[in-house]
């Protein structure tokens, strides 16, 4: 059974940086497309970034382009989300998710992802 565990969240000041990690267990990471989503209080869950398995392409929602970077280390079975120039609007619970093995994916859409982590809180505040 595939499981995902996120870590690395916390409290950071505006303009600061955090790196989130998502570790997959129960299988090998290299066959799974992975995405990061976030959900702020009172808002719907939204896709932030994704990385495909077929060609390693990365995709970002417009609001994080140039600030966030998604990467994968298949040896460590871990996907990272490097977040720079953080803004209070980035405050949310961040989730990583896996799509079906070898699925063709692009921009992160909720309906494409079936395995979810428990989430990690990111708070951006002075």
CSV table of C-alpha atoms in Angstrom, one decimal:
chain,number,residue,atom,x,y,z
A,1,UNK,CA,0.0,0.0,0.0
A,2,UNK,CA,1.4,3.3,-1.1
A,3,UNK,CA,1.7,6.0,1.6
A,4,UNK,CA,2.9,9.6,1.5
A,5,UNK,CA,4.2,11.6,4.4
A,6,UNK,CA,4.9,15.3,4.3
A,7,UNK,CA,7.3,17.3,6.4
A,8,UNK,CA,9.0,20.6,6.6
A,9,UNK,CA,6.1,23.0,7.3
A,10,UNK,CA,6.3,25.7,9.9
A,11,UNK,CA,6.1,29.4,10.6
A,12,UNK,CA,8.1,31.7,8.4
A,13,UNK,CA,8.2,35.5,8.0
A,14,UNK,CA,7.2,37.1,4.7
A,15,UNK,CA,9.9,36.9,2.2
A,16,UNK,CA,11.4,33.8,3.8
A,17,UNK,CA,11.8,30.2,2.5
A,18,UNK,CA,10.8,26.7,3.4
A,19,UNK,CA,11.4,23.3,1.8
A,20,UNK,CA,8.7,20.7,2.1
A,21,UNK,CA,9.4,17.0,1.7
A,22,UNK,CA,7.1,14.2,0.6
A,23,UNK,CA,8.3,10.7,1.1
A,24,UNK,CA,6.6,7.7,-0.5
A,25,UNK,CA,6.6,4.3,1.0
A,26,UNK,CA,5.2,1.0,-0.2
A,27,UNK,CA,6.5,1.3,-3.7
A,28,UNK,CA,9.1,3.1,-5.8
A,29,UNK,CA,8.7,6.8,-6.4
A,30,UNK,CA,9.9,6.7,-10.0
A,31,UNK,CA,6.6,5.4,-11.4
A,32,UNK,CA,4.3,8.0,-9.8
A,33,UNK,CA,3.4,11.5,-10.9
A,34,UNK,CA,3.4,13.6,-7.8
A,35,UNK,CA,1.8,17.0,-7.1
A,36,UNK,CA,1.6,19.4,-4.2
A,37,UNK,CA,-1.8,21.0,-3.3
A,38,UNK,CA,-2.7,23.5,-0.6
A,39,UNK,CA,-5.8,24.4,1.2
A,40,UNK,CA,-6.3,27.7,3.1
A,41,UNK,CA,-9.0,28.1,5.7
A,42,UNK,CA,-12.4,28.6,4.1
A,43,UNK,CA,-11.0,27.9,0.6
A,44,UNK,CA,-11.0,25.0,-1.8
A,45,UNK,CA,-8.0,22.8,-2.2
A,46,UNK,CA,-5.9,24.0,-5.1
A,47,UNK,CA,-3.0,22.6,-7.1
A,48,UNK,CA,0.3,24.2,-6.6
A,49,UNK,CA,2.9,22.2,-8.6
A,50,UNK,CA,3.4,18.8,-10.2
A,51,UNK,CA,6.1,16.7,-11.7
A,52,UNK,CA,5.4,14.1,-14.3
A,53,UNK,CA,6.9,10.7,-14.4
A,54,UNK,CA,7.3,10.2,-18.1
A,55,UNK,CA,9.5,13.2,-18.9
A,56,UNK,CA,10.1,14.9,-15.6
A,57,UNK,CA,8.3,18.0,-16.7
A,58,UNK,CA,7.2,20.4,-14.0
A,59,UNK,CA,4.0,22.5,-13.8
A,60,UNK,CA,3.1,25.4,-11.6
A,61,UNK,CA,0.0,27.4,-10.8
A,62,UNK,CA,0.4,31.0,-11.9
A,63,UNK,CA,0.6,32.4,-8.4
A,64,UNK,CA,3.8,30.5,-7.5
A,65,UNK,CA,5.7,30.6,-10.7
A,66,UNK,CA,9.2,31.9,-10.2
A,67,UNK,CA,9.0,31.3,-6.4
A,68,UNK,CA,8.3,27.6,-5.9
A,69,UNK,CA,10.2,24.7,-7.4
A,70,UNK,CA,9.3,21.0,-7.4
A,71,UNK,CA,11.9,18.3,-7.7
A,72,UNK,CA,12.2,14.6,-7.1
A,73,UNK,CA,14.9,12.3,-5.7
A,74,UNK,CA,14.0,8.8,-6.8
A,75,UNK,CA,16.8,7.3,-4.8
A,76,UNK,CA,15.4,8.8,-1.6
A,77,UNK,CA,11.8,8.2,-2.7
A,78,UNK,CA,11.2,11.9,-1.9
A,79,UNK,CA,9.7,14.8,-3.7
A,80,UNK,CA,10.5,18.3,-2.6
A,81,UNK,CA,8.8,21.7,-2.8
A,82,UNK,CA,11.2,24.6,-2.4
A,83,UNK,CA,9.2,27.7,-1.6
A,84,UNK,CA,10.9,31.1,-1.7
A,85,UNK,CA,9.7,34.7,-1.3
A,86,UNK,CA,6.8,33.4,0.8
A,87,UNK,CA,3.8,35.7,1.2
A,88,UNK,CA,1.0,35.5,3.8
A,89,UNK,CA,-1.3,34.4,1.0
A,90,UNK,CA,0.8,31.2,0.8
A,91,UNK,CA,-0.5,30.2,4.3
A,92,UNK,CA,-2.2,26.9,4.0
A,93,UNK,CA,-2.0,23.2,4.8
A,94,UNK,CA,0.1,21.7,2.0
A,95,UNK,CA,-0.6,18.2,0.8
A,96,UNK,CA,1.4,15.9,-1.5
A,97,UNK,CA,-0.5,13.5,-3.7
A,98,UNK,CA,0.3,10.7,-6.1
A,99,UNK,CA,-1.5,9.8,-9.3
A,100,UNK,CA,-1.9,6.4,-10.8
A,101,UNK,CA,1.4,4.7,-11.7
A,102,UNK,CA,2.8,6.0,-15.0
A,103,UNK,CA,-0.2,8.2,-15.6
A,104,UNK,CA,0.1,11.1,-18.0
A,105,UNK,CA,-0.3,14.3,-16.0
A,106,UNK,CA,0.2,18.1,-16.4
A,107,UNK,CA,-1.1,20.9,-14.3
A,108,UNK,CA,-2.2,19.5,-11.0
A,109,UNK,CA,-5.9,18.7,-10.9
A,110,UNK,CA,-7.6,17.1,-7.9
A,111,UNK,CA,-9.3,14.4,-9.9
A,112,UNK,CA,-6.0,13.0,-11.2
A,113,UNK,CA,-4.6,12.2,-7.8
A,114,UNK,CA,-5.8,9.3,-5.6
A,115,UNK,CA,-3.2,8.9,-2.8
A,116,UNK,CA,-2.8,11.7,-0.4
A,117,UNK,CA,-0.5,12.6,2.5
A,118,UNK,CA,-1.8,14.0,5.8
A,119,UNK,CA,-0.7,17.5,5.1
A,120,UNK,CA,1.8,19.9,6.7
A,121,UNK,CA,0.9,23.4,7.9
A,122,UNK,CA,2.7,26.4,6.4
A,123,UNK,CA,2.1,29.8,8.1
A,124,UNK,CA,3.6,33.0,6.7
A,125,UNK,CA,3.4,35.8,9.2
A,126,UNK,CA,5.5,38.6,10.6
